[in-house]
Amino acid sequence: MLTLSNIRKVFNPGTVNEKVALDGLNLHLAPGDFVTVIGGNGAGKSTMLNSIAGVFPIDAGTVTLDGNDVTRLSEPARAKYLGRVFQDPMRGTAADMQIDENLALAARRGERRGLAWGITREEREQYREALSTLGLGLESRLSDKVGLLSGGQRQALTLLMATLKKPDLLLLDEHTAALDPKTAAKVLQLTDEIVNEHQLTTLMVTHNMHDAIRMGNRLIMMSDGRIIYDVSGEEKARLHRADLMAKFEEAAGEELANDRMLLG
Amino acid sequence: MFLAFQGAISQGILWGVMVLGVYITYKLLDIADLTVDGSLALGGCVCAVLLVNHGVNPWLALLASTAAGMVAGAVTGALHTLFDIPAILAGILTQISLWSINLRIMGKSNIPLLQTANVFGDISAATGLQQSVVSMLVGIVVAAALIASLYWFFGTEIGSALRATGNNEDMVRALGIDTRMTKLIALTLSNGLVGLAGGLICQSQKYADIGMGTGAIIIGLAAIVIGEVLGQLTPGKLRSFSSRLISAVAGSVVYFLIRAIVLQLGMDANDMKLLSAIIVALALCVPVVTERLRIRRAYAKGGEA
């Protein structure tokens, strides 16, 4: 479903701030893979997701989605393959627009937009139904402005928007990091339900080792712009936090895994 | 006195057409588009030259004004979206070049329309109504038609994408919409309305002048701000999109009424731009200051508890 080969991305090349964010990264995802991604700050997790989404051009390598080489496509042109949820709950929704209008925009992801009315009556019914599966009571607030919702509600809505039209690949970039623990747990549970229901191929970046181990069928660990550990299936099921910590220490050498990882 | 106010109202409605254009960029895209000063004059100049030098039908001349405004907006849009020039600067560049272009189009700095037909005169002759009344009626009909069309357009798929662009560009791109395209469309559409307003104003005041657009953007912003205040004073707060468009035009009328009043009171017409700037500056300052006061008060309360 997704193939990354030899991806290289350097930020601020030729300056003192030069940073090799991705250093010959290779990754292949089979259809239905639910991969959790962990790694310290600056390991290249978000850069990898942004490279897939086409937020910036990469310096070398190719990105293949659903058999198509998308390396040279712009961010909007790749959108038809991708559902995305960002870390910041404000980034996934349009605050001044109604809940149903946001969903209608998302339902047309990657499609040509014309002068047809932006939202139809049947759609509204579908959205009401889809919103009720979130269990947040949003189904009775279709005409409310999204700006009135809490961060957790907005993130759940973004998740629904990202999967309303089934994506070939779902990219979750620490999508619960900005939420309080209870809300984060709720959004993660919704993530699990939605991904399983639609059998979505998913890449989920997280700072929480427990979630990384518990969720998905495959786990990768990144360090210095490469994948240093890749485990799936039975082996992943038997994985413990101590194993991951050991891997981290191995990768990080003297500079032990950073604080946020230890807290996870 | 009464005549002055009647004139102010019809002037306010015609300028309201421009305010609708400014509303698109300023409120929906969050861009203060300075092209407006140039494209309003461009609309007027094109209209005047077509009427006086080429004897074109006044309605067709208005269409040409609209088209000319759209081209100006597209140039700003291209500078901004294709070459990443900040929107304000892109607008200034187009505005400055339009000064020279407008002079080239007219060949001089002022064209009077005394002997030529215009839409207001035509209708006045056909109906027997006074020209000032006709000017107001035409303004109302045009503004209403434009509000209805804009309401429709911003409800369509493209229009929704455009509104979302002003809200959250990251989301819009992630949903497969090219934000460069939506901004280009918005700037083109906006300046098309401004050009149309230029043509209407030119036909109504019976001359085109190279300086007729100077400060237009401030008038537009002042009208929007006044309209918002009016909207908030109205029960129900008028939050729906169509009512916000209507209040923008109403704001324009109120602006020109205020102008007529202060002129009647003996203020120098040249001081009007200062007054407009003060209105806009105050309107932009007030929410910031009230927010700061609110926060300070919240701290004080926290301290007491």
PDB file of N, CA, C and O in Angstrom, chain A residues 192-245:
ATOM      1  N   ASP A 192      -8.896   2.860  17.240  1.00  0.00           N
ATOM      2  CA  ASP A 192      -8.856   1.406  17.121  1.00  0.00           C
ATOM      3  C   ASP A 192     -10.109   0.873  16.434  1.00  0.00           C
ATOM      4  O   ASP A 192     -10.044   0.064  15.517  1.00  0.00           O
ATOM      5  N   GLU A 193     -11.268   1.379  16.885  1.00  0.00           N
ATOM      6  CA  GLU A 193     -12.540   0.916  16.320  1.00  0.00           C
ATOM      7  C   GLU A 193     -12.636   1.226  14.828  1.00  0.00           C
ATOM      8  O   GLU A 193     -12.989   0.359  14.020  1.00  0.00           O
ATOM      9  N   ILE A 194     -12.303   2.472  14.481  1.00  0.00           N
ATOM     10  CA  ILE A 194     -12.451   2.892  13.084  1.00  0.00           C
ATOM     11  C   ILE A 194     -11.470   2.129  12.186  1.00  0.00           C
ATOM     12  O   ILE A 194     -11.832   1.644  11.117  1.00  0.00           O
ATOM     13  N   VAL A 195     -10.227   2.019  12.628  1.00  0.00           N
ATOM     14  CA  VAL A 195      -9.212   1.339  11.819  1.00  0.00           C
ATOM     15  C   VAL A 195      -9.602  -0.125  11.611  1.00  0.00           C
ATOM     16  O   VAL A 195      -9.521  -0.659  10.506  1.00  0.00           O
ATOM     17  N   ASN A 196     -10.065  -0.764  12.695  1.00  0.00           N
ATOM     18  CA  ASN A 196     -10.445  -2.173  12.577  1.00  0.00           C
ATOM     19  C   ASN A 196     -11.679  -2.369  11.711  1.00  0.00           C
ATOM     20  O   ASN A 196     -11.735  -3.286  10.902  1.00  0.00           O
ATOM     21  N   GLU A 197     -12.643  -1.475  11.890  1.00  0.00           N
ATOM     22  CA  GLU A 197     -13.891  -1.625  11.144  1.00  0.00           C
ATOM     23  C   GLU A 197     -13.642  -1.547   9.642  1.00  0.00           C
ATOM     24  O   GLU A 197     -14.177  -2.331   8.872  1.00  0.00           O
ATOM     25  N   HIS A 198     -12.815  -0.589   9.231  1.00  0.00           N
ATOM     26  CA  HIS A 198     -12.588  -0.396   7.795  1.00  0.00           C
ATOM     27  C   HIS A 198     -11.320  -1.068   7.301  1.00  0.00           C
ATOM     28  O   HIS A 198     -10.954  -0.924   6.139  1.00  0.00           O
ATOM     29  N   GLN A 199     -10.621  -1.779   8.208  1.00  0.00           N
ATOM     30  CA  GLN A 199      -9.360  -2.425   7.824  1.00  0.00           C
ATOM     31  C   GLN A 199      -8.416  -1.436   7.146  1.00  0.00           C
ATOM     32  O   GLN A 199      -7.901  -1.681   6.050  1.00  0.00           O
ATOM     33  N   LEU A 200      -8.208  -0.287   7.797  1.00  0.00           N
ATOM     34  CA  LEU A 200      -7.404   0.777   7.194  1.00  0.00           C
ATOM     35  C   LEU A 200      -5.914   0.526   7.394  1.00  0.00           C
ATOM     36  O   LEU A 200      -5.490   0.124   8.472  1.00  0.00           O
ATOM     37  N   THR A 201      -5.149   0.756   6.351  1.00  0.00           N
ATOM     38  CA  THR A 201      -3.697   0.766   6.489  1.00  0.00           C
ATOM     39  C   THR A 201      -3.331   2.045   7.217  1.00  0.00           C
ATOM     40  O   THR A 201      -3.738   3.127   6.810  1.00  0.00           O
ATOM     41  N   THR A 202      -2.593   1.919   8.319  1.00  0.00           N
ATOM     42  CA  THR A 202      -2.414   3.069   9.209  1.00  0.00           C
ATOM     43  C   THR A 202      -0.980   3.211   9.685  1.00  0.00           C
ATOM     44  O   THR A 202      -0.313   2.217   9.983  1.00  0.00           O
ATOM     45  N   LEU A 203      -0.526   4.464   9.735  1.00  0.00           N
ATOM     46  CA  LEU A 203       0.756   4.780  10.371  1.00  0.00           C
ATOM     47  C   LEU A 203       0.435   5.711  11.533  1.00  0.00           C
ATOM     48  O   LEU A 203      -0.090   6.800  11.323  1.00  0.00           O
ATOM     49  N   MET A 204       0.723   5.279  12.757  1.00  0.00           N
ATOM     50  CA  MET A 204       0.402   6.101  13.918  1.00  0.00           C
ATOM     51  C   MET A 204       1.663   6.425  14.701  1.00  0.00           C
ATOM     52  O   MET A 204       2.279   5.550  15.293  1.00  0.00           O
ATOM     53  N   VAL A 205       2.042   7.702  14.690  1.00  0.00           N
ATOM     54  CA  VAL A 205       3.174   8.143  15.499  1.00  0.00           C
ATOM     55  C   VAL A 205       2.679   8.389  16.910  1.00  0.00           C
ATOM     56  O   VAL A 205       1.622   8.981  17.108  1.00  0.00           O
ATOM     57  N   THR A 206       3.434   7.906  17.888  1.00  0.00           N
ATOM     58  CA  THR A 206       3.032   8.146  19.272  1.00  0.00           C
ATOM     59  C   THR A 206       4.263   8.295  20.154  1.00  0.00           C
ATOM     60  O   THR A 206       5.352   7.815  19.817  1.00  0.00           O
ATOM     61  N   HIS A 207       4.088   8.991  21.258  1.00  0.00           N
ATOM     62  CA  HIS A 207       5.166   9.086  22.240  1.00  0.00           C
ATOM     63  C   HIS A 207       4.908   8.144  23.402  1.00  0.00           C
ATOM     64  O   HIS A 207       5.674   8.093  24.343  1.00  0.00           O
ATOM     65  N   ASN A 208       3.794   7.450  23.321  1.00  0.00           N
ATOM     66  CA  ASN A 208       3.399   6.600  24.433  1.00  0.00           C
ATOM     67  C   ASN A 208       3.707   5.137  24.099  1.00  0.00           C
ATOM     68  O   ASN A 208       3.064   4.530  23.244  1.00  0.00           O
ATOM     69  N   MET A 209       4.708   4.569  24.770  1.00  0.00           N
ATOM     70  CA  MET A 209       5.155   3.209  24.448  1.00  0.00           C
ATOM     71  C   MET A 209       4.072   2.177  24.702  1.00  0.00           C
ATOM     72  O   MET A 209       3.945   1.208  23.962  1.00  0.00           O
ATOM     73  N   HIS A 210       3.310   2.440  25.743  1.00  0.00           N
ATOM     74  CA  HIS A 210       2.235   1.514  26.081  1.00  0.00           C
ATOM     75  C   HIS A 210       1.245   1.406  24.899  1.00  0.00           C
ATOM     76  O   HIS A 210       0.900   0.299  24.471  1.00  0.00           O
ATOM     77  N   ASP A 211       0.839   2.574  24.377  1.00  0.00           N
ATOM     78  CA  ASP A 211      -0.082   2.577  23.235  1.00  0.00           C
ATOM     79  C   ASP A 211       0.567   1.925  22.018  1.00  0.00           C
ATOM     80  O   ASP A 211      -0.072   1.184  21.272  1.00  0.00           O
ATOM     81  N   ALA A 212       1.853   2.220  21.832  1.00  0.00           N
ATOM     82  CA  ALA A 212       2.557   1.680  20.661  1.00  0.00           C
ATOM     83  C   ALA A 212       2.580   0.159  20.688  1.00  0.00           C
ATOM     84  O   ALA A 212       2.455  -0.496  19.650  1.00  0.00           O
ATOM     85  N   ILE A 213       2.715  -0.390  21.883  1.00  0.00           N
ATOM     86  CA  ILE A 213       2.765  -1.852  22.011  1.00  0.00           C
ATOM     87  C   ILE A 213       1.366  -2.451  21.898  1.00  0.00           C
ATOM     88  O   ILE A 213       1.144  -3.463  21.236  1.00  0.00           O
ATOM     89  N   ARG A 214       0.416  -1.756  22.534  1.00  0.00           N
ATOM     90  CA  ARG A 214      -0.940  -2.283  22.649  1.00  0.00           C
ATOM     91  C   ARG A 214      -1.681  -2.250  21.309  1.00  0.00           C
ATOM     92  O   ARG A 214      -2.450  -3.152  20.983  1.00  0.00           O
ATOM     93  N   MET A 215      -1.440  -1.194  20.535  1.00  0.00           N
ATOM     94  CA  MET A 215      -2.232  -1.009  19.319  1.00  0.00           C
ATOM     95  C   MET A 215      -1.484  -1.495  18.082  1.00  0.00           C
ATOM     96  O   MET A 215      -0.268  -1.523  18.049  1.00  0.00           O
ATOM     97  N   GLY A 216      -2.268  -1.869  17.062  1.00  0.00           N
ATOM     98  CA  GLY A 216      -1.688  -2.211  15.770  1.00  0.00           C
ATOM     99  C   GLY A 216      -1.066  -3.585  15.719  1.00  0.00           C
ATOM    100  O   GLY A 216      -0.986  -4.302  16.717  1.00  0.00           O
ATOM    101  N   ASN A 217      -0.624  -3.969  14.500  1.00  0.00           N
ATOM    102  CA  ASN A 217      -0.038  -5.289  14.310  1.00  0.00           C
ATOM    103  C   ASN A 217       1.462  -5.217  14.060  1.00  0.00           C
ATOM    104  O   ASN A 217       2.121  -6.213  13.852  1.00  0.00           O
ATOM    105  N   ARG A 218       1.987  -3.988  14.054  1.00  0.00           N
ATOM    106  CA  ARG A 218       3.404  -3.833  13.744  1.00  0.00           C
ATOM    107  C   ARG A 218       3.918  -2.568  14.407  1.00  0.00           C
ATOM    108  O   ARG A 218       3.178  -1.586  14.535  1.00  0.00           O
ATOM    109  N   LEU A 219       5.157  -2.611  14.854  1.00  0.00           N
ATOM    110  CA  LEU A 219       5.739  -1.448  15.522  1.00  0.00           C
ATOM    111  C   LEU A 219       7.098  -1.155  14.911  1.00  0.00           C
ATOM    112  O   LEU A 219       7.881  -2.079  14.676  1.00  0.00           O
ATOM    113  N   ILE A 220       7.346   0.130  14.614  1.00  0.00           N
ATOM    114  CA  ILE A 220       8.700   0.475  14.177  1.00  0.00           C
ATOM    115  C   ILE A 220       9.256   1.554  15.095  1.00  0.00           C
ATOM    116  O   ILE A 220       8.525   2.397  15.594  1.00  0.00           O
ATOM    117  N   MET A 221      10.568   1.476  15.301  1.00  0.00           N
ATOM    118  CA  MET A 221      11.240   2.485  16.118  1.00  0.00           C
ATOM    119  C   MET A 221      12.212   3.230  15.223  1.00  0.00           C
ATOM    120  O   MET A 221      12.920   2.616  14.419  1.00  0.00           O
ATOM    121  N   MET A 222      12.183   4.556  15.343  1.00  0.00           N
ATOM    122  CA  MET A 222      13.075   5.356  14.504  1.00  0.00           C
ATOM    123  C   MET A 222      14.130   6.042  15.347  1.00  0.00           C
ATOM    124  O   MET A 222      13.907   6.383  16.510  1.00  0.00           O
ATOM    125  N   SER A 223      15.287   6.248  14.731  1.00  0.00           N
ATOM    126  CA  SER A 223      16.347   7.018  15.369  1.00  0.00           C
ATOM    127  C   SER A 223      17.215   7.605  14.274  1.00  0.00           C
ATOM    128  O   SER A 223      17.550   6.906  13.306  1.00  0.00           O
ATOM    129  N   ASP A 224      17.521   8.883  14.389  1.00  0.00           N
ATOM    130  CA  ASP A 224      18.384   9.560  13.414  1.00  0.00           C
ATOM    131  C   ASP A 224      17.938   9.347  11.971  1.00  0.00           C
ATOM    132  O   ASP A 224      18.766   9.106  11.093  1.00  0.00           O
ATOM    133  N   GLY A 225      16.655   9.400  11.732  1.00  0.00           N
ATOM    134  CA  GLY A 225      16.155   9.346  10.366  1.00  0.00           C
ATOM    135  C   GLY A 225      16.157   7.972   9.727  1.00  0.00           C
ATOM    136  O   GLY A 225      16.059   7.852   8.506  1.00  0.00           O
ATOM    137  N   ARG A 226      16.287   6.941  10.559  1.00  0.00           N
ATOM    138  CA  ARG A 226      16.213   5.586  10.020  1.00  0.00           C
ATOM    139  C   ARG A 226      15.316   4.741  10.913  1.00  0.00           C
ATOM    140  O   ARG A 226      15.071   5.086  12.059  1.00  0.00           O
ATOM    141  N   ILE A 227      14.903   3.600  10.355  1.00  0.00           N
ATOM    142  CA  ILE A 227      14.154   2.652  11.167  1.00  0.00           C
ATOM    143  C   ILE A 227      15.162   1.691  11.789  1.00  0.00           C
ATOM    144  O   ILE A 227      15.932   1.054  11.067  1.00  0.00           O
ATOM    145  N   ILE A 228      15.173   1.650  13.132  1.00  0.00           N
ATOM    146  CA  ILE A 228      16.195   0.812  13.768  1.00  0.00           C
ATOM    147  C   ILE A 228      15.597  -0.469  14.355  1.00  0.00           C
ATOM    148  O   ILE A 228      16.319  -1.353  14.792  1.00  0.00           O
ATOM    149  N   TYR A 229      14.278  -0.524  14.348  1.00  0.00           N
ATOM    150  CA  TYR A 229      13.654  -1.728  14.918  1.00  0.00           C
ATOM    151  C   TYR A 229      12.292  -1.875  14.270  1.00  0.00           C
ATOM    152  O   TYR A 229      11.551  -0.911  14.124  1.00  0.00           O
ATOM    153  N   ASP A 230      11.969  -3.062  13.832  1.00  0.00           N
ATOM    154  CA  ASP A 230      10.718  -3.284  13.103  1.00  0.00           C
ATOM    155  C   ASP A 230      10.196  -4.640  13.548  1.00  0.00           C
ATOM    156  O   ASP A 230      10.814  -5.673  13.302  1.00  0.00           O
ATOM    157  N   VAL A 231       9.077  -4.645  14.223  1.00  0.00           N
ATOM    158  CA  VAL A 231       8.582  -5.902  14.780  1.00  0.00           C
ATOM    159  C   VAL A 231       7.085  -6.016  14.502  1.00  0.00           C
ATOM    160  O   VAL A 231       6.360  -5.029  14.541  1.00  0.00           O
ATOM    161  N   SER A 232       6.636  -7.239  14.172  1.00  0.00           N
ATOM    162  CA  SER A 232       5.213  -7.376  13.880  1.00  0.00           C
ATOM    163  C   SER A 232       4.679  -8.722  14.349  1.00  0.00           C
ATOM    164  O   SER A 232       5.429  -9.594  14.807  1.00  0.00           O
ATOM    165  N   GLY A 233       3.372  -8.878  14.238  1.00  0.00           N
ATOM    166  CA  GLY A 233       2.699 -10.144  14.524  1.00  0.00           C
ATOM    167  C   GLY A 233       2.948 -10.664  15.926  1.00  0.00           C
ATOM    168  O   GLY A 233       2.901  -9.907  16.903  1.00  0.00           O
ATOM    169  N   GLU A 234       3.215 -11.946  16.008  1.00  0.00           N
ATOM    170  CA  GLU A 234       3.401 -12.628  17.294  1.00  0.00           C
ATOM    171  C   GLU A 234       4.468 -11.963  18.146  1.00  0.00           C
ATOM    172  O   GLU A 234       4.300 -11.737  19.335  1.00  0.00           O
ATOM    173  N   GLU A 235       5.574 -11.637  17.459  1.00  0.00           N
ATOM    174  CA  GLU A 235       6.696 -11.064  18.178  1.00  0.00           C
ATOM    175  C   GLU A 235       6.295  -9.754  18.851  1.00  0.00           C
ATOM    176  O   GLU A 235       6.684  -9.482  19.981  1.00  0.00           O
ATOM    177  N   LYS A 236       5.499  -8.978  18.111  1.00  0.00           N
ATOM    178  CA  LYS A 236       5.065  -7.690  18.676  1.00  0.00           C
ATOM    179  C   LYS A 236       4.120  -7.930  19.852  1.00  0.00           C
ATOM    180  O   LYS A 236       4.173  -7.235  20.863  1.00  0.00           O
ATOM    181  N   ALA A 237       3.269  -8.943  19.710  1.00  0.00           N
ATOM    182  CA  ALA A 237       2.303  -9.232  20.761  1.00  0.00           C
ATOM    183  C   ALA A 237       3.018  -9.562  22.074  1.00  0.00           C
ATOM    184  O   ALA A 237       2.496  -9.300  23.153  1.00  0.00           O
ATOM    185  N   ARG A 238       4.185 -10.146  21.957  1.00  0.00           N
ATOM    186  CA  ARG A 238       4.918 -10.538  23.163  1.00  0.00           C
ATOM    187  C   ARG A 238       5.839  -9.431  23.682  1.00  0.00           C
ATOM    188  O   ARG A 238       6.530  -9.616  24.670  1.00  0.00           O
ATOM    189  N   LEU A 239       5.834  -8.284  22.965  1.00  0.00           N
ATOM    190  CA  LEU A 239       6.756  -7.198  23.290  1.00  0.00           C
ATOM    191  C   LEU A 239       6.426  -6.555  24.634  1.00  0.00           C
ATOM    192  O   LEU A 239       5.265  -6.391  24.992  1.00  0.00           O
ATOM    193  N   HIS A 240       7.456  -6.185  25.387  1.00  0.00           N
ATOM    194  CA  HIS A 240       7.243  -5.459  26.636  1.00  0.00           C
ATOM    195  C   HIS A 240       7.974  -4.140  26.586  1.00  0.00           C
ATOM    196  O   HIS A 240       8.889  -3.949  25.795  1.00  0.00           O
ATOM    197  N   ARG A 241       7.555  -3.256  27.476  1.00  0.00           N
ATOM    198  CA  ARG A 241       8.161  -1.935  27.495  1.00  0.00           C
ATOM    199  C   ARG A 241       9.672  -2.040  27.739  1.00  0.00           C
ATOM    200  O   ARG A 241      10.451  -1.286  27.170  1.00  0.00           O
ATOM    201  N   ALA A 242      10.053  -3.008  28.578  1.00  0.00           N
ATOM    202  CA  ALA A 242      11.472  -3.164  28.894  1.00  0.00           C
ATOM    203  C   ALA A 242      12.281  -3.475  27.629  1.00  0.00           C
ATOM    204  O   ALA A 242      13.397  -2.980  27.450  1.00  0.00           O
ATOM    205  N   ASP A 243      11.681  -4.267  26.725  1.00  0.00           N
ATOM    206  CA  ASP A 243      12.370  -4.594  25.469  1.00  0.00           C
ATOM    207  C   ASP A 243      12.629  -3.327  24.672  1.00  0.00           C
ATOM    208  O   ASP A 243      13.713  -3.123  24.119  1.00  0.00           O
ATOM    209  N   LEU A 244      11.596  -2.487  24.628  1.00  0.00           N
ATOM    210  CA  LEU A 244      11.721  -1.256  23.862  1.00  0.00           C
ATOM    211  C   LEU A 244      12.765  -0.343  24.486  1.00  0.00           C
ATOM    212  O   LEU A 244      13.572   0.274  23.796  1.00  0.00           O
ATOM    213  N   MET A 245      12.746  -0.274  25.803  1.00  0.00           N
ATOM    214  CA  MET A 245      13.716   0.574  26.491  1.00  0.00           C
ATOM    215  C   MET A 245      15.126   0.112  26.174  1.00  0.00           C
ATOM    216  O   MET A 245      16.020   0.921  25.927  1.00  0.00           O
TER     217      MET A 245
END
